Coordinates of C-alpha atoms in Angstrom, one line a residue:
M1 CA -1.0 -40.6 30.0
C2 CA 2.7 -39.7 29.3
I3 CA 4.1 -43.5 29.8
N4 CA 0.9 -44.6 27.8
K5 CA 1.6 -42.1 24.9
I6 CA 5.3 -41.0 24.8
T7 CA 7.4 -43.8 22.7
S8 CA 10.6 -45.2 22.8
E9 CA 11.4 -43.1 19.3
D10 CA 10.4 -40.2 21.5
K11 CA 12.2 -40.7 24.5
R12 CA 15.8 -41.2 22.4
K13 CA 15.4 -37.2 21.5
L14 CA 14.3 -35.9 24.9
D15 CA 16.9 -34.6 27.5
L16 CA 15.0 -34.4 30.8
S17 CA 18.2 -34.2 33.1
S18 CA 17.7 -30.3 33.5
W19 CA 14.7 -30.9 35.4
D20 CA 15.3 -30.2 38.7
L21 CA 11.3 -29.1 40.1
A22 CA 8.4 -31.5 39.1
F23 CA 5.1 -30.5 41.0
I24 CA 3.0 -32.9 41.8
G25 CA -0.6 -31.7 43.3
A26 CA -3.2 -34.3 42.7
E27 CA -5.6 -35.2 45.7
P28 CA -4.4 -38.2 46.4
I29 CA -1.1 -38.5 45.0
Q30 CA -0.4 -41.9 44.1
A31 CA 3.3 -43.4 44.8
E32 CA 2.5 -45.9 41.9
T33 CA 2.2 -43.0 39.5
L34 CA 5.5 -41.4 40.5
D35 CA 7.5 -44.7 40.3
K36 CA 6.2 -45.2 36.9
F37 CA 6.7 -42.5 35.7
A38 CA 10.4 -42.1 37.5
A39 CA 11.0 -45.4 36.0
A40 CA 9.7 -44.6 32.3
F41 CA 12.0 -41.6 32.2
K42 CA 14.9 -42.5 33.6
E43 CA 16.3 -43.3 30.5
C44 CA 15.7 -39.6 29.3
G45 CA 18.0 -38.5 32.6
F46 CA 14.8 -37.8 34.5
K47 CA 15.9 -37.7 38.3
K48 CA 13.0 -39.3 40.7
S49 CA 14.4 -36.3 43.4
A50 CA 12.9 -34.0 41.2
F51 CA 9.2 -34.8 42.5
Y52 CA 8.0 -32.4 44.8
P53 CA 4.7 -33.5 45.8
C54 CA 2.0 -30.3 47.1
Y55 CA -1.2 -29.4 47.7
G56 CA -3.0 -26.5 47.2
M57 CA -6.6 -24.5 45.8
A58 CA -7.3 -21.6 44.0
E59 CA -9.2 -20.2 47.2
A60 CA -5.7 -20.5 48.8
T61 CA -3.6 -18.6 46.2
L62 CA -2.4 -21.1 45.7
M63 CA -0.3 -23.4 47.8
I64 CA -1.2 -24.8 51.3
S65 CA 1.7 -27.3 52.0
G66 CA 4.7 -28.6 50.1
G67 CA 8.0 -30.3 51.1
I68 CA 11.6 -28.6 51.5
K69 CA 13.3 -29.3 48.3
Q70 CA 16.4 -31.3 49.7
D71 CA 14.2 -33.5 51.4
D72 CA 12.7 -37.0 50.1
F73 CA 8.9 -37.3 49.9
V74 CA 7.2 -39.5 52.0
V75 CA 4.7 -42.4 51.4
K76 CA 2.2 -43.8 54.0
S77 CA 0.6 -47.5 53.2
R78 CA -1.9 -49.4 54.6
G79 CA -3.7 -52.3 54.5
A80 CA -7.1 -52.9 52.3
E81 CA -8.7 -54.9 55.5
E82 CA -7.9 -51.8 57.7
Q83 CA -9.1 -49.3 54.7
R84 CA -12.3 -51.0 54.9
E85 CA -12.6 -50.2 59.0
Q86 CA -11.7 -46.6 58.2
S87 CA -14.0 -43.9 59.1
H88 CA -14.0 -40.5 60.3
G89 CA -11.7 -40.5 63.6
I90 CA -10.6 -44.1 63.6
P91 CA -6.9 -43.9 64.1
L92 CA -4.7 -45.2 60.9
R93 CA -2.2 -46.9 63.4
I94 CA 0.6 -46.3 61.1
R95 CA 4.4 -46.2 61.9
E96 CA 7.3 -44.7 59.8
Q97 CA 9.7 -46.2 58.2
R98 CA 13.1 -44.2 56.3
G99 CA 14.5 -45.2 53.3
R100 CA 16.4 -43.6 50.4
G101 CA 13.5 -42.1 47.5
G102 CA 11.3 -41.6 50.6
R103 CA 10.6 -42.2 53.8
Q104 CA 7.6 -44.8 53.7
M105 CA 5.0 -44.9 56.5
V106 CA 4.2 -48.4 56.9
D107 CA 0.9 -49.7 58.2
P108 CA 2.4 -52.4 61.3
H109 CA -1.0 -54.7 60.1
V110 CA -0.5 -55.6 56.7
V111 CA 1.1 -58.9 56.8
G112 CA 0.8 -62.0 54.4
E113 CA -1.4 -61.3 51.2
V114 CA -2.8 -58.1 52.2
K115 CA -2.8 -55.6 49.3
N116 CA -1.7 -51.9 50.2
S117 CA -3.0 -48.7 49.3
S118 CA -0.4 -45.8 49.4
F119 CA -0.9 -42.1 50.1
V120 CA 2.2 -39.7 49.0
S121 CA 2.5 -36.7 51.7
S122 CA 1.7 -33.3 50.5
G123 CA 4.4 -31.7 52.2
K124 CA 4.4 -29.9 55.5
T125 CA 1.8 -27.6 56.6
D126 CA 4.1 -24.9 58.4
L127 CA 4.5 -22.8 55.4
G128 CA 3.4 -19.6 57.3
Q129 CA -0.2 -20.6 57.7
R130 CA -2.2 -23.2 59.9
V131 CA -3.7 -26.5 58.6
I132 CA -5.6 -28.7 60.5
V133 CA -7.8 -31.8 60.0
V134 CA -11.4 -31.7 61.7
N135 CA -14.1 -34.1 61.8
P136 CA -16.9 -32.9 59.5
D137 CA -19.5 -34.2 61.5
S138 CA -18.6 -32.7 65.0
K139 CA -16.2 -30.1 64.0
T140 CA -13.7 -31.0 66.6
I141 CA -9.9 -31.8 65.7
C142 CA -9.1 -35.0 64.9
Q143 CA -6.3 -36.4 66.9
G144 CA -3.3 -38.1 66.3
K145 CA -3.3 -39.7 62.9
E146 CA -7.0 -39.8 62.5
I147 CA -9.0 -39.0 59.5
G148 CA -10.7 -35.9 58.6
E149 CA -11.6 -32.9 56.9
V150 CA -8.6 -30.6 55.8
W151 CA -9.0 -26.7 56.9
V152 CA -7.1 -23.7 56.7
E153 CA -7.1 -20.8 58.7
E154 CA -7.8 -17.2 57.9
N155 CA -4.9 -15.6 56.5
N156 CA -3.8 -12.9 53.9
S157 CA -3.4 -16.0 51.2
I158 CA -7.2 -17.0 51.8
A159 CA -9.5 -15.4 49.2
D160 CA -12.5 -13.1 50.6
G161 CA -14.9 -15.7 49.4
Y162 CA -16.8 -16.1 46.2
W163 CA -18.1 -13.6 43.9
N164 CA -21.6 -12.6 44.3
N165 CA -22.4 -15.9 46.9
K166 CA -22.8 -14.9 50.4
Q167 CA -24.2 -18.2 51.3
L168 CA -21.4 -20.6 50.0
T169 CA -18.8 -18.0 51.4
E170 CA -20.2 -18.7 54.7
E171 CA -20.2 -22.1 54.4
I172 CA -16.8 -22.4 53.1
F173 CA -14.8 -19.5 54.2
K174 CA -16.2 -18.8 57.2
A175 CA -15.7 -22.3 59.4
K176 CA -15.5 -22.9 62.7
V177 CA -14.0 -25.3 64.9
S178 CA -16.2 -26.1 67.6
G179 CA -15.7 -24.0 70.7
S180 CA -13.2 -21.4 68.9
N181 CA -14.2 -18.1 66.8
K182 CA -11.7 -18.2 64.1
N183 CA -12.5 -18.7 60.5
Y184 CA -10.8 -21.5 58.7
L185 CA -11.4 -22.6 54.7
R186 CA -12.8 -25.9 54.4
T187 CA -11.2 -27.6 51.4
G188 CA -13.4 -30.4 51.0
D189 CA -10.7 -33.0 51.1
L190 CA -10.0 -35.5 53.5
G191 CA -6.8 -36.3 54.9
F192 CA -4.2 -36.5 57.9
I193 CA -1.2 -34.9 59.6
K194 CA 1.8 -37.0 60.7
H195 CA 5.0 -35.0 61.7
N196 CA 3.7 -32.0 60.3
E197 CA 3.1 -33.7 57.1
L198 CA -0.3 -33.7 55.2
F199 CA -1.8 -36.3 53.8
V200 CA -4.4 -35.9 51.3
T201 CA -6.9 -39.0 51.2
G202 CA -9.7 -38.0 49.0
R203 CA -12.5 -36.1 48.4
I204 CA -15.7 -36.0 51.4
K205 CA -18.2 -35.7 48.4
D206 CA -16.9 -39.1 46.7
V207 CA -16.4 -41.2 49.6
I208 CA -18.2 -44.3 49.3
I209 CA -20.0 -45.3 52.2
I210 CA -21.5 -48.4 52.1
R211 CA -23.4 -50.7 55.3
G212 CA -21.7 -48.0 57.6
Q213 CA -18.4 -48.6 56.1
N214 CA -15.9 -45.9 54.2
Y215 CA -14.2 -46.4 50.7
Y216 CA -12.0 -44.1 48.6
P217 CA -13.2 -44.3 45.1
Q218 CA -9.7 -44.3 43.6
D219 CA -9.2 -47.4 45.0
I220 CA -11.5 -49.1 43.6
E221 CA -11.3 -47.4 40.3
R222 CA -7.6 -48.6 40.0
T223 CA -8.8 -52.1 41.2
V224 CA -11.3 -52.0 38.7
E225 CA -8.8 -50.5 35.7
R226 CA -6.3 -53.7 36.4
S227 CA -8.7 -56.3 36.5
H228 CA -9.1 -57.0 33.0
P229 CA -6.6 -55.8 29.7
A230 CA -9.7 -54.4 27.8
L231 CA -10.2 -51.8 30.2
K232 CA -8.6 -47.9 30.0
A233 CA -6.2 -46.8 32.6
N234 CA -7.4 -43.6 34.5
S235 CA -10.8 -43.6 32.7
G236 CA -13.1 -45.2 35.3
A237 CA -15.5 -44.0 38.1
A238 CA -16.8 -45.5 41.3
F239 CA -19.6 -44.0 43.2
S240 CA -22.9 -45.0 45.2
V241 CA -26.5 -44.9 44.5
E242 CA -29.4 -45.5 46.7
V243 CA -31.2 -48.5 46.0
E244 CA -34.3 -49.2 48.0
G245 CA -32.9 -47.3 51.0
Q246 CA -29.6 -48.6 50.4
E247 CA -26.3 -47.5 49.0
Q248 CA -25.1 -49.8 46.3
L249 CA -21.9 -49.7 44.2
V250 CA -22.0 -48.2 40.4
I251 CA -18.8 -48.7 38.4
V252 CA -18.5 -46.5 34.9
Q253 CA -15.5 -47.5 32.7
E254 CA -14.3 -46.8 29.5
V255 CA -13.0 -49.5 27.3
N256 CA -10.0 -49.6 25.0
R257 CA -10.6 -48.5 21.6
R258 CA -10.1 -51.9 20.2
D259 CA -12.4 -53.6 22.5
R260 CA -15.5 -50.9 21.7
A261 CA -17.0 -53.5 19.5
C262 CA -18.3 -55.9 22.5
L263 CA -20.2 -52.8 23.7
V264 CA -22.8 -52.8 21.2
S265 CA -22.4 -56.2 18.8
L266 CA -25.1 -58.3 19.1
K267 CA -22.5 -61.4 18.4
N268 CA -21.9 -64.2 20.6
E269 CA -18.1 -63.9 20.9
E270 CA -18.4 -60.0 21.3
K271 CA -21.3 -60.8 24.0
K272 CA -18.9 -63.4 25.6
R273 CA -16.3 -60.6 25.4
R274 CA -18.7 -58.5 27.7
E275 CA -19.7 -60.6 30.2
E276 CA -16.0 -61.7 30.5
I277 CA -14.7 -58.2 31.3
E278 CA -17.6 -57.7 33.7
S279 CA -17.3 -60.8 35.5
A280 CA -12.9 -59.6 35.8
I281 CA -14.5 -56.7 37.3
K282 CA -16.8 -58.1 39.8
S283 CA -14.2 -60.7 40.9
A284 CA -11.8 -58.2 41.7
I285 CA -13.8 -56.1 43.5
S286 CA -15.2 -58.8 45.8
E287 CA -11.8 -60.0 46.2
E288 CA -10.0 -56.7 47.2
F289 CA -13.5 -55.0 49.0
G290 CA -15.7 -57.8 49.8
L291 CA -18.2 -55.5 47.8
N292 CA -21.1 -57.0 45.4
I293 CA -21.3 -54.3 42.5
Y294 CA -25.0 -53.1 41.6
D295 CA -24.4 -51.9 38.1
I296 CA -21.6 -51.7 35.7
Q297 CA -21.5 -49.5 32.8
L298 CA -18.6 -49.8 30.0
I299 CA -18.9 -46.8 27.9
K300 CA -16.6 -46.1 24.7
T301 CA -13.4 -44.6 24.6
G302 CA -13.2 -40.7 25.8
S303 CA -16.5 -40.5 26.5
I304 CA -16.2 -40.6 30.4
S305 CA -16.5 -36.6 32.2
K306 CA -13.3 -35.3 33.0
T307 CA -12.4 -31.9 34.0
S308 CA -9.6 -29.9 31.9
S309 CA -6.9 -31.1 34.0
G310 CA -7.8 -35.0 33.3
K311 CA -9.3 -35.6 36.3
I312 CA -12.3 -37.8 37.1
Q313 CA -15.7 -36.0 37.4
R314 CA -17.2 -38.7 39.6
Y315 CA -20.4 -36.5 40.8
L316 CA -21.0 -35.5 37.4
C317 CA -20.7 -39.4 36.1
K318 CA -23.2 -40.0 38.7
E319 CA -25.6 -37.3 37.8
K320 CA -25.4 -38.7 33.9
Y321 CA -25.8 -42.2 35.2
L322 CA -28.9 -41.2 37.7
S323 CA -30.2 -39.5 34.4
E324 CA -29.1 -41.6 31.4
F325 CA -27.5 -44.8 32.0
R326 CA -30.4 -46.4 34.6
R327 CA -32.8 -44.6 32.2
D328 CA -30.9 -46.8 29.6
K329 CA -31.4 -50.0 31.5
E330 CA -34.8 -49.7 32.1
C331 CA -35.2 -49.5 28.6
L332 CA -33.3 -52.3 27.8
A333 CA -34.8 -54.3 30.3
R334 CA -38.3 -52.9 28.8
T335 CA -37.3 -53.6 25.3
R336 CA -36.3 -57.4 26.3
E337 CA -39.9 -57.6 27.9
M338 CA -41.3 -56.1 24.6
I339 CA -39.6 -58.5 22.6
S340 CA -40.7 -61.2 24.2
W341 CA -44.3 -60.2 24.5
L342 CA -44.1 -60.0 20.5
R343 CA -43.2 -63.4 20.3
D344 CA -46.2 -64.7 22.8
Y345 CA -48.4 -62.4 21.2
A346 CA -48.0 -63.3 17.2
Q347 CA -48.3 -67.0 18.5
E348 CA -51.9 -66.7 19.9
N349 CA -53.6 -63.5 17.9
I350 CA -51.3 -62.5 14.5
N351 CA -52.8 -64.4 11.6
S352 CA -51.0 -62.8 8.9
Q353 CA -52.8 -64.6 6.0
L354 CA -56.2 -63.6 7.0
I355 CA -55.0 -59.5 7.6
D356 CA -53.7 -60.1 3.8
E357 CA -56.9 -61.8 2.7
R358 CA -59.2 -58.9 4.5
R359 CA -56.9 -56.0 3.5
C360 CA -57.1 -54.7 6.9
I361 CA -55.4 -54.9 10.6
P362 CA -57.7 -55.9 12.8
P363 CA -58.7 -53.5 15.2
Y364 CA -57.8 -55.3 18.5
I365 CA -54.4 -55.5 17.0
V366 CA -53.8 -51.8 17.1
L367 CA -55.5 -51.3 20.4
D368 CA -53.1 -54.1 21.8
F369 CA -49.8 -52.6 20.6
G370 CA -50.9 -49.2 21.4
N371 CA -52.0 -50.1 25.1
K372 CA -48.6 -52.0 25.2
G373 CA -46.4 -48.8 23.7
L374 CA -45.5 -49.8 20.6
L375 CA -47.0 -46.7 18.9
G376 CA -44.7 -44.4 20.7
M377 CA -41.6 -46.1 21.0
Q378 CA -39.4 -43.4 21.4
V379 CA -41.5 -40.5 23.0
P380 CA -40.0 -39.5 26.3
K381 CA -41.6 -41.0 29.3
E382 CA -42.8 -37.7 30.7
Y383 CA -45.1 -37.8 27.6
G384 CA -46.5 -41.1 28.3
G385 CA -44.2 -42.9 26.0
L386 CA -41.6 -45.7 26.3
G387 CA -38.5 -43.3 25.8
L388 CA -36.4 -46.0 23.9
N389 CA -33.6 -44.8 22.0
N390 CA -32.7 -45.8 18.5
Y391 CA -31.3 -48.9 18.8
Q392 CA -33.5 -50.7 21.1
T393 CA -36.3 -49.2 18.8
M394 CA -34.8 -51.1 16.1
Q395 CA -34.4 -54.2 17.7
I396 CA -38.0 -54.2 18.5
L397 CA -38.8 -53.0 14.7
E398 CA -36.5 -56.4 13.8
Q399 CA -38.6 -58.5 15.7
L400 CA -41.9 -57.3 14.6
G401 CA -40.4 -57.9 10.9
A402 CA -39.8 -61.1 11.4
I403 CA -43.4 -61.6 12.7
D404 CA -45.6 -59.6 9.9
T405 CA -44.1 -57.3 7.7
T406 CA -47.1 -55.0 7.5
L407 CA -47.6 -54.6 11.2
C408 CA -43.8 -53.6 11.3
L409 CA -44.3 -51.3 8.6
F410 CA -47.8 -49.7 10.4
V411 CA -45.4 -49.6 13.5
G412 CA -42.6 -48.0 11.9
L413 CA -44.8 -45.2 10.4
N414 CA -46.1 -44.5 13.1
N415 CA -43.6 -43.9 15.0
I416 CA -41.0 -42.4 12.6
L417 CA -42.8 -40.4 10.2
G418 CA -46.0 -39.6 12.2
I419 CA -44.5 -39.1 15.5
R420 CA -41.1 -38.1 15.1
P421 CA -41.7 -34.7 13.2
I422 CA -43.6 -33.4 15.9
L423 CA -41.6 -34.8 19.1
N424 CA -38.2 -33.1 17.0
Y425 CA -39.6 -30.1 15.6
G426 CA -42.9 -29.6 17.5
S427 CA -43.3 -26.5 19.7
E428 CA -43.9 -27.3 23.4
K429 CA -47.7 -26.6 23.3
L430 CA -48.1 -29.0 20.0
K431 CA -46.1 -31.8 21.8
Q432 CA -47.9 -30.8 25.2
E433 CA -51.6 -31.3 23.4
L434 CA -50.4 -34.3 21.0
L435 CA -47.8 -36.9 22.4
P436 CA -49.7 -38.4 25.2
I437 CA -52.4 -39.4 22.9
L438 CA -50.1 -40.4 20.4
A439 CA -48.1 -42.3 22.7
T440 CA -50.6 -44.6 24.3
G441 CA -52.5 -45.1 20.7
R442 CA -55.6 -43.6 21.5
E443 CA -54.7 -41.6 18.3
L444 CA -52.6 -42.5 14.8
A445 CA -50.3 -40.0 13.5
A446 CA -49.5 -40.4 9.5
F447 CA -47.4 -38.3 7.1
A448 CA -48.2 -36.7 3.5
L449 CA -45.9 -35.5 1.4
T450 CA -46.2 -37.4 -1.7
E451 CA -48.6 -35.7 -4.6
K452 CA -49.8 -37.2 -7.7
S453 CA -48.0 -34.7 -10.3
A454 CA -45.0 -34.1 -7.8
G455 CA -44.3 -37.7 -6.3
S456 CA -42.0 -37.6 -3.2
N457 CA -40.0 -34.3 -4.4
P458 CA -40.8 -31.4 -2.5
Q459 CA -39.3 -28.7 -5.2
A460 CA -42.8 -29.7 -6.9
I461 CA -45.1 -29.9 -4.3
I462 CA -48.3 -27.8 -5.6
S463 CA -50.4 -28.0 -2.3
K464 CA -50.2 -24.7 -0.3
A465 CA -50.9 -23.1 3.0
I466 CA -52.2 -19.6 2.0
A467 CA -52.0 -16.9 4.7
T468 CA -55.3 -15.5 5.9
S469 CA -54.1 -13.5 8.9
Q470 CA -50.3 -13.2 10.8
D471 CA -51.0 -16.5 12.5
T472 CA -53.8 -18.6 10.2
W473 CA -53.6 -20.4 7.1
N474 CA -55.9 -22.1 4.4
I475 CA -54.2 -25.5 3.3
T476 CA -55.4 -26.3 -0.2
G477 CA -54.6 -29.5 -2.3
S478 CA -54.0 -33.1 -2.1
K479 CA -51.7 -35.8 -1.1
I480 CA -51.6 -39.2 -2.0
W481 CA -50.1 -42.5 -0.2
S482 CA -50.2 -40.7 2.8
G483 CA -49.8 -44.0 5.4
S484 CA -52.7 -44.7 7.8
A485 CA -54.3 -40.9 7.3
A486 CA -57.5 -42.9 6.9
W487 CA -57.3 -43.8 10.6
A488 CA -55.2 -41.2 11.8
G489 CA -56.2 -38.4 14.4
V490 CA -53.3 -36.2 13.2
T491 CA -51.2 -35.7 9.9
N492 CA -48.1 -33.9 9.1
V493 CA -48.9 -32.3 5.7
F494 CA -46.2 -30.6 3.9
V495 CA -46.9 -27.6 1.6
Q496 CA -46.0 -24.4 -0.2
Q497 CA -46.1 -21.7 2.2
Q498 CA -47.3 -18.1 1.4
D499 CA -47.7 -15.0 3.5
L500 CA -50.6 -12.1 3.3
D501 CA -48.6 -10.7 0.0
G502 CA -48.6 -13.8 -1.6
K503 CA -45.0 -14.3 -1.7
Q504 CA -43.4 -18.0 -1.3
K505 CA -41.7 -18.9 2.1
G506 CA -41.1 -22.2 0.7
I507 CA -42.3 -25.9 2.1
S508 CA -43.7 -25.5 5.5
A509 CA -45.3 -28.6 7.4
F510 CA -48.3 -28.6 9.4
C511 CA -50.3 -30.9 11.8
V512 CA -53.9 -31.0 10.3
L513 CA -56.2 -32.9 12.8
R514 CA -59.2 -35.4 11.7
G515 CA -62.4 -33.7 11.9
T516 CA -61.0 -30.0 10.7
P517 CA -63.5 -28.6 8.1
G518 CA -62.7 -29.0 4.8
L519 CA -60.4 -32.2 5.5
R520 CA -61.4 -35.2 3.1
Q521 CA -60.5 -38.7 3.1
G522 CA -60.2 -40.5 -0.8
K523 CA -59.9 -43.5 -1.8
E524 CA -57.3 -46.2 -1.2
A525 CA -54.3 -46.1 -3.3
L526 CA -52.1 -49.2 -4.1
T527 CA -49.7 -50.6 -1.0
M528 CA -46.6 -52.1 -2.5
G529 CA -48.1 -55.4 -1.9
M530 CA -48.9 -55.4 1.7
K531 CA -52.4 -55.5 1.4
G532 CA -53.4 -54.7 4.8
M533 CA -51.8 -51.6 5.2
V534 CA -54.0 -48.9 4.6
Q535 CA -53.0 -45.9 2.2
N536 CA -55.1 -43.4 1.0
T537 CA -55.5 -39.6 -0.8
E538 CA -56.2 -36.9 1.2
Y539 CA -58.2 -33.6 0.1
Y540 CA -57.9 -30.3 1.6
D541 CA -60.6 -27.5 0.8
D542 CA -59.4 -24.4 2.7
V543 CA -58.3 -26.8 5.9
P544 CA -57.9 -23.8 8.5
D545 CA -54.5 -24.3 10.4
T546 CA -52.5 -21.7 12.1
T547 CA -49.3 -21.0 13.5
D548 CA -49.7 -23.3 16.9
E549 CA -50.2 -26.6 14.6
Q550 CA -46.8 -25.7 12.5
I551 CA -44.4 -28.2 12.8
G552 CA -41.0 -26.4 12.1
K553 CA -40.3 -22.8 11.4
S554 CA -41.7 -21.6 8.4
G555 CA -39.5 -22.7 5.3
M556 CA -37.9 -25.4 6.9
G557 CA -40.6 -28.0 5.8
K558 CA -38.0 -30.3 3.8
E559 CA -35.9 -30.3 6.9
V560 CA -38.6 -32.0 8.8
A561 CA -39.3 -34.5 5.9
Q562 CA -35.8 -35.2 5.3
D563 CA -34.9 -36.0 9.1
A564 CA -38.4 -38.3 9.0
M565 CA -37.4 -39.9 5.8
L566 CA -34.1 -40.6 6.4
Y567 CA -34.6 -41.9 9.8
G568 CA -37.5 -44.0 8.2
R569 CA -35.3 -45.5 5.8
L570 CA -32.9 -46.6 8.6

């Protein structure tokens, strides 16, 4: 971030010559990061010898390992091919190479064009406490240069445990090596020890295991961000998900701000740009690691999950992917399938001229649309809907509008003015009762705001909901142009609400169900040129309703109406 954000002009004002100690405690520490930083700020007087790689945890208050200030730090490198073969308890086969500016731990098997992965030592482990590397499965101490979990023996620096969490305290602070009664703190980090130098290689929870082989996500992420100039550095996450019983690789990666148009635009050049980026990522990962990618999610700048100190939260990214990204991918496939179905269906079953002549949408079209899910596109799947987002819903409505504007208006009104108020503002009881039947087209929903003397101005509404008890009302008045209310099983009605004392509470919204005593359907009204779209007057003669059927809070009906109408205009 310093390299990217601090300009040449800024550097001319910086004097870093007195910076004698620069702690670096990442897990793992990247040699390339140190090299780039030192080179970028050399002109400001920064000395690479100021770097002090170390390792610590809050649970160990604070330092676990660190170097001797006067010594050079140590870097270990190994080949990508050997990295793929590395597993817990498999020797690294590394040797040490000394040199100024840091002693190199170099893998003798790295030859030719094989690319390296480097780890920087996090310092010495003999700072008054015992640090060991343990096989996390067998609980035995790793031998030689094997990778395992870093454990710290219990001492005065180690905390007693986690507050009010006995189970986690036993698991993390009371770990025991096989055959020993000593307590150790489990760090959750993987690493190895060479000449009392601790090398941290990654987090256990982050390690990706595919076909029995271990991969460090930071290695994959670094390869991804370098694969194309449109990708933002230090802003990607690599993790695995289970697909049909097998672990598969997923990449979530931010694009630079200037390239964000390729994420949403349907223009051919932007689509090609997106395909170009994804192709570059796949090629780089295949070449470097021999892996296929199950899914690539390109996301906008600043949207990936990070800690307050800027570390990628891979586990949280995975959780979001499983709950959001995978759902979006399924919805995108469903959207494409729906558009394709509409095109085929229209050729065989939709006769717009006949709809106009008969002044009615054929019932079989309504039934087919309901069975296909078109009448509940944004209703979550748990209520029986398709769970589509705004963009996907608009794509389907766009296609439907190209086929027949009357059908587009009918479907749009049911989804937006009919279902949306209940979905966004209804009680859980109301949603449980109504959404499953509305989403599947077993009932239609309508919207009754407009009145003959008030137009669509809520302030001028004269229809009333008069309280008959603390939680019951009688609705009186009439509404015009109420969409498909003549066919609907549910109508969202907006009225002036009065309490038991006759005091005005403001505009409120209620669901009125077909068959409720006092509800009458009037004659059809004009249909704005779309002859097949039914619109009519509704009359309310002391229609009983309760708080269970109220949409939103009392007096907040204008908010409910505005949300639906603004979205409808979109």
